[in-house]
Amino acid sequence: MDSTVLSGLLLPFLGTTLGSACVYFMRGDLSPSLQKGLSGFAGGIMVAASVWSLIIPAIEQTSGEGFAKVMPAFVGFWLGTLFLLLLDHVIPHLHLGEEEPEGPKVKLDNSTMMVFAVTLHNIPEGMAVGVVLAGMISGQTTITAGAALSLALGIAIQNFPEGAIISMPLHAQGDSKNQAFFKGFLSGAVEPIAAIFTMMAVGLVVPAMPYLLSLAAGAMMYVVVEELIPELSEGQHSNVGVIAFSLGFTVMMALDVVLG
């Protein structure tokens, strides 16, 4: 397997795993300010990746003028939004800091449903990496190895705090450190799986590349608006989340420009 493809598949998963391992080195639960900072940073990364790594390439790969030029990105973005909206309703999950779970009523413990909530984050991220890698492998798009690597690295960076956000509260709620780490580890496993399934359909992916790039962008933006932004405004007013969001956005923007 090409080293770029292997790196693209494993880097995001590694980010989640390392973040989950924080449960072994940090005591207690995450402070509200730190949670806001980590969520804001992750949100900034996801928004910048959606724009520079997904939507702009989708538009650049579409011929035509006027609305015809932007139509695939427009349609794909809405498909991604509706896809995550569907998953939000069919997968039982519990957001961090909430008491009432969302989705179907099932008899699952809260820690399992928290893992499902993070897994919902990771599905669109895995799709995004898979689509970009498929475009690179095909050689029929303008997607370069650097662009694919920058997206995978950016997602890996934002997965690090996500891993900590899931494993440490689980430990604080009663899970052992090993159990909390393993659940965080599992939540990240969906990313390479989603990416591989996308890559397996490379023959179908390439013709629909503009739609699929923007679909992944729409799915990631749904996660940011539906979950991460509300987390930044919870509790006492703080600018930590906004500053961290800006930091994440500029880090991902720079990665895409420098490596792409």
PDB file of C-alpha atoms in Angstrom:
ATOM      1  CA  MET A   1       0.000   0.000   0.000  1.00  0.00           C
ATOM      2  CA  ASP A   2       1.273   3.481  -0.873  1.00  0.00           C
ATOM      3  CA  SER A   3       2.788   5.283   2.137  1.00  0.00           C
ATOM      4  CA  THR A   4       0.564   8.327   1.596  1.00  0.00           C
ATOM      5  CA  VAL A   5      -2.559   6.154   1.586  1.00  0.00           C
ATOM      6  CA  LEU A   6      -1.436   4.301   4.698  1.00  0.00           C
ATOM      7  CA  SER A   7      -0.646   7.576   6.466  1.00  0.00           C
ATOM      8  CA  GLY A   8      -3.983   9.020   5.434  1.00  0.00           C
ATOM      9  CA  LEU A   9      -5.830   6.041   6.871  1.00  0.00           C
ATOM     10  CA  LEU A  10      -3.905   5.780  10.126  1.00  0.00           C
ATOM     11  CA  LEU A  11      -3.126   9.372  11.133  1.00  0.00           C
ATOM     12  CA  PRO A  12      -6.681  10.335  12.188  1.00  0.00           C
ATOM     13  CA  PHE A  13      -7.075   7.048  14.079  1.00  0.00           C
ATOM     14  CA  LEU A  14      -3.721   7.652  15.787  1.00  0.00           C
ATOM     15  CA  GLY A  15      -4.861  11.114  16.857  1.00  0.00           C
ATOM     16  CA  THR A  16      -7.949   9.711  18.591  1.00  0.00           C
ATOM     17  CA  THR A  17      -5.925   6.918  20.208  1.00  0.00           C
ATOM     18  CA  LEU A  18      -3.292   9.287  21.617  1.00  0.00           C
ATOM     19  CA  GLY A  19      -5.987  11.636  22.879  1.00  0.00           C
ATOM     20  CA  SER A  20      -7.784   8.764  24.590  1.00  0.00           C
ATOM     21  CA  ALA A  21      -4.501   7.784  26.253  1.00  0.00           C
ATOM     22  CA  CYS A  22      -4.558  11.093  28.164  1.00  0.00           C
ATOM     23  CA  VAL A  23      -6.744   9.292  30.689  1.00  0.00           C
ATOM     24  CA  TYR A  24      -3.567   7.568  31.952  1.00  0.00           C
ATOM     25  CA  PHE A  25      -1.639  10.795  32.514  1.00  0.00           C
ATOM     26  CA  MET A  26      -4.205  13.397  33.640  1.00  0.00           C
ATOM     27  CA  ARG A  27      -6.061  13.329  36.937  1.00  0.00           C
ATOM     28  CA  GLY A  28      -9.707  14.167  37.423  1.00  0.00           C
ATOM     29  CA  ASP A  29     -12.162  15.425  34.841  1.00  0.00           C
ATOM     30  CA  LEU A  30     -11.557  18.100  32.237  1.00  0.00           C
ATOM     31  CA  SER A  31     -12.291  21.621  33.437  1.00  0.00           C
ATOM     32  CA  PRO A  32     -15.139  23.437  31.639  1.00  0.00           C
ATOM     33  CA  SER A  33     -12.683  25.948  30.165  1.00  0.00           C
ATOM     34  CA  LEU A  34     -10.436  23.195  28.824  1.00  0.00           C
ATOM     35  CA  GLN A  35     -13.432  21.358  27.345  1.00  0.00           C
ATOM     36  CA  LYS A  36     -14.512  24.547  25.589  1.00  0.00           C
ATOM     37  CA  GLY A  37     -11.001  25.105  24.304  1.00  0.00           C
ATOM     38  CA  LEU A  38     -10.674  21.566  22.949  1.00  0.00           C
ATOM     39  CA  SER A  39     -14.140  21.657  21.354  1.00  0.00           C
ATOM     40  CA  GLY A  40     -13.432  25.053  19.817  1.00  0.00           C
ATOM     41  CA  PHE A  41     -10.110  23.894  18.389  1.00  0.00           C
ATOM     42  CA  ALA A  42     -11.726  20.789  16.893  1.00  0.00           C
ATOM     43  CA  GLY A  43     -14.501  22.914  15.393  1.00  0.00           C
ATOM     44  CA  GLY A  44     -12.039  25.316  13.807  1.00  0.00           C
ATOM     45  CA  ILE A  45     -10.126  22.463  12.206  1.00  0.00           C
ATOM     46  CA  MET A  46     -13.324  20.922  10.815  1.00  0.00           C
ATOM     47  CA  VAL A  47     -14.640  24.184   9.345  1.00  0.00           C
ATOM     48  CA  ALA A  48     -11.325  25.027   7.668  1.00  0.00           C
ATOM     49  CA  ALA A  49     -10.991  21.465   6.327  1.00  0.00           C
ATOM     50  CA  SER A  50     -14.533  21.659   4.959  1.00  0.00           C
ATOM     51  CA  VAL A  51     -13.726  24.850   3.067  1.00  0.00           C
ATOM     52  CA  TRP A  52     -10.137  24.433   1.856  1.00  0.00           C
ATOM     53  CA  SER A  53      -9.848  20.650   1.555  1.00  0.00           C
ATOM     54  CA  LEU A  54     -13.356  19.791   0.364  1.00  0.00           C
ATOM     55  CA  ILE A  55     -15.635  22.571  -0.919  1.00  0.00           C
ATOM     56  CA  ILE A  56     -13.044  24.580  -2.875  1.00  0.00           C
ATOM     57  CA  PRO A  57     -11.643  21.447  -4.604  1.00  0.00           C
ATOM     58  CA  ALA A  58     -15.217  20.350  -5.389  1.00  0.00           C
ATOM     59  CA  ILE A  59     -15.901  23.650  -7.142  1.00  0.00           C
ATOM     60  CA  GLU A  60     -12.531  23.632  -8.927  1.00  0.00           C
ATOM     61  CA  GLN A  61     -13.240  20.164 -10.355  1.00  0.00           C
ATOM     62  CA  THR A  62     -16.602  21.201 -11.779  1.00  0.00           C
ATOM     63  CA  SER A  63     -16.805  22.573 -15.307  1.00  0.00           C
ATOM     64  CA  GLY A  64     -19.294  25.179 -16.471  1.00  0.00           C
ATOM     65  CA  GLU A  65     -20.156  28.685 -15.370  1.00  0.00           C
ATOM     66  CA  GLY A  66     -22.583  30.346 -12.990  1.00  0.00           C
ATOM     67  CA  PHE A  67     -24.792  28.037 -10.948  1.00  0.00           C
ATOM     68  CA  ALA A  68     -23.680  25.020 -13.007  1.00  0.00           C
ATOM     69  CA  LYS A  69     -20.198  25.549 -11.577  1.00  0.00           C
ATOM     70  CA  VAL A  70     -21.364  25.462  -7.969  1.00  0.00           C
ATOM     71  CA  MET A  71     -24.323  23.077  -8.304  1.00  0.00           C
ATOM     72  CA  PRO A  72     -22.487  19.818  -7.377  1.00  0.00           C
ATOM     73  CA  ALA A  73     -21.015  21.457  -4.261  1.00  0.00           C
ATOM     74  CA  PHE A  74     -24.430  22.890  -3.372  1.00  0.00           C
ATOM     75  CA  VAL A  75     -26.215  19.559  -3.768  1.00  0.00           C
ATOM     76  CA  GLY A  76     -23.451  17.537  -2.124  1.00  0.00           C
ATOM     77  CA  PHE A  77     -23.337  19.831   0.899  1.00  0.00           C
ATOM     78  CA  TRP A  78     -27.060  19.381   1.463  1.00  0.00           C
ATOM     79  CA  LEU A  79     -26.777  15.610   1.033  1.00  0.00           C
ATOM     80  CA  GLY A  80     -24.078  15.546   3.714  1.00  0.00           C
ATOM     81  CA  THR A  81     -26.195  17.635   6.059  1.00  0.00           C
ATOM     82  CA  LEU A  82     -29.243  15.405   5.576  1.00  0.00           C
ATOM     83  CA  PHE A  83     -27.113  12.249   5.943  1.00  0.00           C
ATOM     84  CA  LEU A  84     -25.871  13.341   9.374  1.00  0.00           C
ATOM     85  CA  LEU A  85     -29.364  14.465  10.317  1.00  0.00           C
ATOM     86  CA  LEU A  86     -30.562  10.937   9.514  1.00  0.00           C
ATOM     87  CA  LEU A  87     -27.782   9.334  11.564  1.00  0.00           C
ATOM     88  CA  ASP A  88     -28.579  11.716  14.408  1.00  0.00           C
ATOM     89  CA  HIS A  89     -32.103  10.301  14.511  1.00  0.00           C
ATOM     90  CA  VAL A  90     -31.358   6.580  14.025  1.00  0.00           C
ATOM     91  CA  ILE A  91     -28.267   6.150  16.237  1.00  0.00           C
ATOM     92  CA  PRO A  92     -28.811   6.399  20.002  1.00  0.00           C
ATOM     93  CA  HIS A  93     -26.238   8.747  21.519  1.00  0.00           C
ATOM     94  CA  LEU A  94     -25.586  11.049  24.454  1.00  0.00           C
ATOM     95  CA  HIS A  95     -23.725  14.327  24.083  1.00  0.00           C
ATOM     96  CA  LEU A  96     -21.147  15.359  26.656  1.00  0.00           C
ATOM     97  CA  GLY A  97     -22.746  17.304  29.494  1.00  0.00           C
ATOM     98  CA  GLU A  98     -26.296  16.249  28.586  1.00  0.00           C
ATOM     99  CA  GLU A  99     -28.576  14.047  30.684  1.00  0.00           C
ATOM    100  CA  GLU A 100     -31.122  13.001  28.054  1.00  0.00           C
ATOM    101  CA  PRO A 101     -29.929  10.801  25.149  1.00  0.00           C
ATOM    102  CA  GLU A 102     -30.970  11.435  21.566  1.00  0.00           C
ATOM    103  CA  GLY A 103     -32.151   9.015  18.907  1.00  0.00           C
ATOM    104  CA  PRO A 104     -34.139   5.790  19.452  1.00  0.00           C
ATOM    105  CA  LYS A 105     -34.955   4.770  23.012  1.00  0.00           C
ATOM    106  CA  VAL A 106     -32.710   1.816  23.860  1.00  0.00           C
ATOM    107  CA  LYS A 107     -31.402   0.212  27.024  1.00  0.00           C
ATOM    108  CA  LEU A 108     -27.750   1.207  26.833  1.00  0.00           C
ATOM    109  CA  ASP A 109     -25.562   2.724  29.517  1.00  0.00           C
ATOM    110  CA  ASN A 110     -24.613   6.384  29.231  1.00  0.00           C
ATOM    111  CA  SER A 111     -20.933   5.699  28.565  1.00  0.00           C
ATOM    112  CA  THR A 112     -21.769   3.589  25.508  1.00  0.00           C
ATOM    113  CA  MET A 113     -24.055   6.275  24.135  1.00  0.00           C
ATOM    114  CA  MET A 114     -21.334   8.906  24.691  1.00  0.00           C
ATOM    115  CA  VAL A 115     -19.040   6.766  22.548  1.00  0.00           C
ATOM    116  CA  PHE A 116     -21.746   6.630  19.867  1.00  0.00           C
ATOM    117  CA  ALA A 117     -21.926  10.446  19.931  1.00  0.00           C
ATOM    118  CA  VAL A 118     -18.194  10.742  19.199  1.00  0.00           C
ATOM    119  CA  THR A 119     -18.508   8.025  16.563  1.00  0.00           C
ATOM    120  CA  LEU A 120     -21.025  10.249  14.767  1.00  0.00           C
ATOM    121  CA  HIS A 121     -18.258  12.886  14.562  1.00  0.00           C
ATOM    122  CA  ASN A 122     -15.832  10.440  13.063  1.00  0.00           C
ATOM    123  CA  ILE A 123     -17.992   9.053  10.253  1.00  0.00           C
ATOM    124  CA  PRO A 124     -17.871  12.225   8.097  1.00  0.00           C
ATOM    125  CA  GLU A 125     -14.176  12.655   8.861  1.00  0.00           C
ATOM    126  CA  GLY A 126     -13.459   9.133   7.638  1.00  0.00           C
ATOM    127  CA  MET A 127     -15.569   9.777   4.543  1.00  0.00           C
ATOM    128  CA  ALA A 128     -13.624  12.975   3.829  1.00  0.00           C
ATOM    129  CA  VAL A 129     -10.262  11.217   4.039  1.00  0.00           C
ATOM    130  CA  GLY A 130     -11.507   8.319   1.909  1.00  0.00           C
ATOM    131  CA  VAL A 131     -12.855  10.588  -0.844  1.00  0.00           C
ATOM    132  CA  VAL A 132      -9.653  12.633  -1.016  1.00  0.00           C
ATOM    133  CA  LEU A 133      -7.449   9.523  -1.052  1.00  0.00           C
ATOM    134  CA  ALA A 134      -9.614   7.957  -3.764  1.00  0.00           C
ATOM    135  CA  GLY A 135      -9.247  11.089  -5.870  1.00  0.00           C
ATOM    136  CA  MET A 136      -5.488  11.063  -5.403  1.00  0.00           C
ATOM    137  CA  ILE A 137      -5.181   7.360  -6.272  1.00  0.00           C
ATOM    138  CA  SER A 138      -7.223   7.746  -9.447  1.00  0.00           C
ATOM    139  CA  GLY A 139      -4.879  10.334 -10.909  1.00  0.00           C
ATOM    140  CA  GLN A 140      -7.903  11.868 -12.640  1.00  0.00           C
ATOM    141  CA  THR A 141      -8.357  14.791 -10.246  1.00  0.00           C
ATOM    142  CA  THR A 142      -6.318  17.767  -9.092  1.00  0.00           C
ATOM    143  CA  ILE A 143      -5.980  16.282  -5.588  1.00  0.00           C
ATOM    144  CA  THR A 144      -2.298  15.862  -4.694  1.00  0.00           C
ATOM    145  CA  ALA A 145      -0.600  13.651  -2.130  1.00  0.00           C
ATOM    146  CA  GLY A 146       0.185  16.795  -0.133  1.00  0.00           C
ATOM    147  CA  ALA A 147      -3.479  17.803  -0.078  1.00  0.00           C
ATOM    148  CA  ALA A 148      -4.520  14.326   1.086  1.00  0.00           C
ATOM    149  CA  LEU A 149      -1.829  14.329   3.777  1.00  0.00           C
ATOM    150  CA  SER A 150      -2.770  17.804   5.019  1.00  0.00           C
ATOM    151  CA  LEU A 151      -6.401  16.757   5.468  1.00  0.00           C
ATOM    152  CA  ALA A 152      -5.444  13.552   7.308  1.00  0.00           C
ATOM    153  CA  LEU A 153      -2.975  15.439   9.518  1.00  0.00           C
ATOM    154  CA  GLY A 154      -5.475  18.190  10.290  1.00  0.00           C
ATOM    155  CA  ILE A 155      -8.137  15.664  11.288  1.00  0.00           C
ATOM    156  CA  ALA A 156      -5.564  13.781  13.384  1.00  0.00           C
ATOM    157  CA  ILE A 157      -4.720  17.005  15.249  1.00  0.00           C
ATOM    158  CA  GLN A 158      -8.362  17.721  16.049  1.00  0.00           C
ATOM    159  CA  ASN A 159      -8.975  14.060  16.951  1.00  0.00           C
ATOM    160  CA  PHE A 160      -6.434  14.320  19.766  1.00  0.00           C
ATOM    161  CA  PRO A 161      -8.621  16.587  21.930  1.00  0.00           C
ATOM    162  CA  GLU A 162     -11.715  14.611  20.893  1.00  0.00           C
ATOM    163  CA  GLY A 163     -10.093  11.453  22.244  1.00  0.00           C
ATOM    164  CA  ALA A 164      -9.390  13.171  25.557  1.00  0.00           C
ATOM    165  CA  ILE A 165     -12.901  14.629  25.679  1.00  0.00           C
ATOM    166  CA  ILE A 166     -14.406  11.133  25.503  1.00  0.00           C
ATOM    167  CA  SER A 167     -12.014   9.056  27.633  1.00  0.00           C
ATOM    168  CA  MET A 168     -11.564  11.379  30.610  1.00  0.00           C
ATOM    169  CA  PRO A 169     -15.272  11.999  31.326  1.00  0.00           C
ATOM    170  CA  LEU A 170     -15.884   8.253  30.999  1.00  0.00           C
ATOM    171  CA  HIS A 171     -13.248   7.606  33.659  1.00  0.00           C
ATOM    172  CA  ALA A 172     -14.706  10.372  35.846  1.00  0.00           C
ATOM    173  CA  GLN A 173     -18.122   8.682  35.589  1.00  0.00           C
ATOM    174  CA  GLY A 174     -16.822   5.352  36.881  1.00  0.00           C
ATOM    175  CA  ASP A 175     -15.114   3.499  34.020  1.00  0.00           C
ATOM    176  CA  SER A 176     -11.633   2.192  34.732  1.00  0.00           C
ATOM    177  CA  LYS A 177      -8.784   3.873  32.868  1.00  0.00           C
ATOM    178  CA  ASN A 178      -8.449   0.849  30.600  1.00  0.00           C
ATOM    179  CA  GLN A 179     -12.179   0.814  29.839  1.00  0.00           C
ATOM    180  CA  ALA A 180     -12.236   4.567  29.146  1.00  0.00           C
ATOM    181  CA  PHE A 181      -9.206   4.316  26.862  1.00  0.00           C
ATOM    182  CA  PHE A 182     -10.633   1.335  24.972  1.00  0.00           C
ATOM    183  CA  LYS A 183     -13.951   3.072  24.347  1.00  0.00           C
ATOM    184  CA  GLY A 184     -12.150   6.151  23.061  1.00  0.00           C
ATOM    185  CA  PHE A 185     -10.002   3.902  20.890  1.00  0.00           C
ATOM    186  CA  LEU A 186     -13.106   2.211  19.455  1.00  0.00           C
ATOM    187  CA  SER A 187     -14.775   5.535  18.682  1.00  0.00           C
ATOM    188  CA  GLY A 188     -11.876   6.382  16.373  1.00  0.00           C
ATOM    189  CA  ALA A 189     -11.837   3.003  14.607  1.00  0.00           C
ATOM    190  CA  VAL A 190     -14.788   4.032  12.445  1.00  0.00           C
ATOM    191  CA  GLU A 191     -12.638   6.579  10.577  1.00  0.00           C
ATOM    192  CA  PRO A 192     -10.278   4.209   8.719  1.00  0.00           C
ATOM    193  CA  ILE A 193     -13.218   1.841   8.158  1.00  0.00           C
ATOM    194  CA  ALA A 194     -15.309   4.604   6.551  1.00  0.00           C
ATOM    195  CA  ALA A 195     -12.294   5.724   4.525  1.00  0.00           C
ATOM    196  CA  ILE A 196     -11.548   2.208   3.239  1.00  0.00           C
ATOM    197  CA  PHE A 197     -15.157   1.589   2.173  1.00  0.00           C
ATOM    198  CA  THR A 198     -15.089   4.886   0.279  1.00  0.00           C
ATOM    199  CA  MET A 199     -11.805   4.024  -1.416  1.00  0.00           C
ATOM    200  CA  MET A 200     -13.084   0.583  -2.439  1.00  0.00           C
ATOM    201  CA  ALA A 201     -15.631   2.345  -4.621  1.00  0.00           C
ATOM    202  CA  VAL A 202     -12.997   4.478  -6.326  1.00  0.00           C
ATOM    203  CA  GLY A 203     -14.439   3.773  -9.795  1.00  0.00           C
ATOM    204  CA  LEU A 204     -17.750   5.214  -8.663  1.00  0.00           C
ATOM    205  CA  VAL A 205     -16.190   7.929  -6.505  1.00  0.00           C
ATOM    206  CA  VAL A 206     -14.166   9.730  -9.177  1.00  0.00           C
ATOM    207  CA  PRO A 207     -17.076  10.687 -11.496  1.00  0.00           C
ATOM    208  CA  ALA A 208     -19.027  11.959  -8.500  1.00  0.00           C
ATOM    209  CA  MET A 209     -16.017  13.555  -6.807  1.00  0.00           C
ATOM    210  CA  PRO A 210     -17.421  17.133  -6.532  1.00  0.00           C
ATOM    211  CA  TYR A 211     -20.602  15.796  -4.936  1.00  0.00           C
ATOM    212  CA  LEU A 212     -18.772  13.513  -2.512  1.00  0.00           C
ATOM    213  CA  LEU A 213     -16.209  16.124  -1.443  1.00  0.00           C
ATOM    214  CA  SER A 214     -18.962  18.574  -0.575  1.00  0.00           C
ATOM    215  CA  LEU A 215     -21.077  15.812   1.002  1.00  0.00           C
ATOM    216  CA  ALA A 216     -18.263  15.173   3.478  1.00  0.00           C
ATOM    217  CA  ALA A 217     -18.039  18.930   4.073  1.00  0.00           C
ATOM    218  CA  GLY A 218     -21.763  19.184   4.766  1.00  0.00           C
ATOM    219  CA  ALA A 219     -21.576  16.271   7.196  1.00  0.00           C
ATOM    220  CA  MET A 220     -18.667  17.813   9.105  1.00  0.00           C
ATOM    221  CA  MET A 221     -20.328  21.228   9.244  1.00  0.00           C
ATOM    222  CA  TYR A 222     -23.453  19.572  10.676  1.00  0.00           C
ATOM    223  CA  VAL A 223     -21.362  18.220  13.553  1.00  0.00           C
ATOM    224  CA  VAL A 224     -19.793  21.632  14.200  1.00  0.00           C
ATOM    225  CA  VAL A 225     -23.084  23.550  14.238  1.00  0.00           C
ATOM    226  CA  GLU A 226     -25.215  20.899  15.943  1.00  0.00           C
ATOM    227  CA  GLU A 227     -22.814  19.968  18.727  1.00  0.00           C
ATOM    228  CA  LEU A 228     -19.492  21.783  18.991  1.00  0.00           C
ATOM    229  CA  ILE A 229     -20.739  25.384  18.790  1.00  0.00           C
ATOM    230  CA  PRO A 230     -23.457  24.828  21.442  1.00  0.00           C
ATOM    231  CA  GLU A 231     -20.779  23.361  23.749  1.00  0.00           C
ATOM    232  CA  LEU A 232     -18.804  26.606  23.461  1.00  0.00           C
ATOM    233  CA  SER A 233     -21.704  28.674  24.804  1.00  0.00           C
ATOM    234  CA  GLU A 234     -22.639  26.428  27.745  1.00  0.00           C
ATOM    235  CA  GLY A 235     -22.126  27.618  31.305  1.00  0.00           C
ATOM    236  CA  GLN A 236     -20.303  30.792  32.259  1.00  0.00           C
ATOM    237  CA  HIS A 237     -19.367  33.115  29.418  1.00  0.00           C
ATOM    238  CA  SER A 238     -15.833  32.576  28.157  1.00  0.00           C
ATOM    239  CA  ASN A 239     -13.803  33.552  25.112  1.00  0.00           C
ATOM    240  CA  VAL A 240     -11.612  30.445  25.373  1.00  0.00           C
ATOM    241  CA  GLY A 241     -13.674  28.459  22.874  1.00  0.00           C
ATOM    242  CA  VAL A 242     -13.716  31.272  20.303  1.00  0.00           C
ATOM    243  CA  ILE A 243      -9.945  31.762  20.514  1.00  0.00           C
ATOM    244  CA  ALA A 244      -9.365  28.007  20.244  1.00  0.00           C
ATOM    245  CA  PHE A 245     -11.745  27.856  17.255  1.00  0.00           C
ATOM    246  CA  SER A 246      -9.735  30.574  15.496  1.00  0.00           C
ATOM    247  CA  LEU A 247      -6.505  28.748  16.299  1.00  0.00           C
ATOM    248  CA  GLY A 248      -7.830  25.474  14.876  1.00  0.00           C
ATOM    249  CA  PHE A 249      -9.141  27.219  11.760  1.00  0.00           C
ATOM    250  CA  THR A 250      -5.832  28.938  10.994  1.00  0.00           C
ATOM    251  CA  VAL A 251      -3.764  25.812  11.720  1.00  0.00           C
ATOM    252  CA  MET A 252      -5.826  23.757   9.231  1.00  0.00           C
ATOM    253  CA  MET A 253      -5.807  26.594   6.675  1.00  0.00           C
ATOM    254  CA  ALA A 254      -2.020  26.793   6.878  1.00  0.00           C
ATOM    255  CA  LEU A 255      -1.603  23.012   6.624  1.00  0.00           C
ATOM    256  CA  ASP A 256      -3.727  22.865   3.490  1.00  0.00           C
ATOM    257  CA  VAL A 257      -1.895  25.734   1.781  1.00  0.00           C
ATOM    258  CA  VAL A 258       1.611  24.626   2.790  1.00  0.00           C
ATOM    259  CA  LEU A 259       1.218  20.886   2.132  1.00  0.00           C
ATOM    260  CA  GLY A 260      -1.396  21.041  -0.628  1.00  0.00           C
TER     261      GLY A 260
END
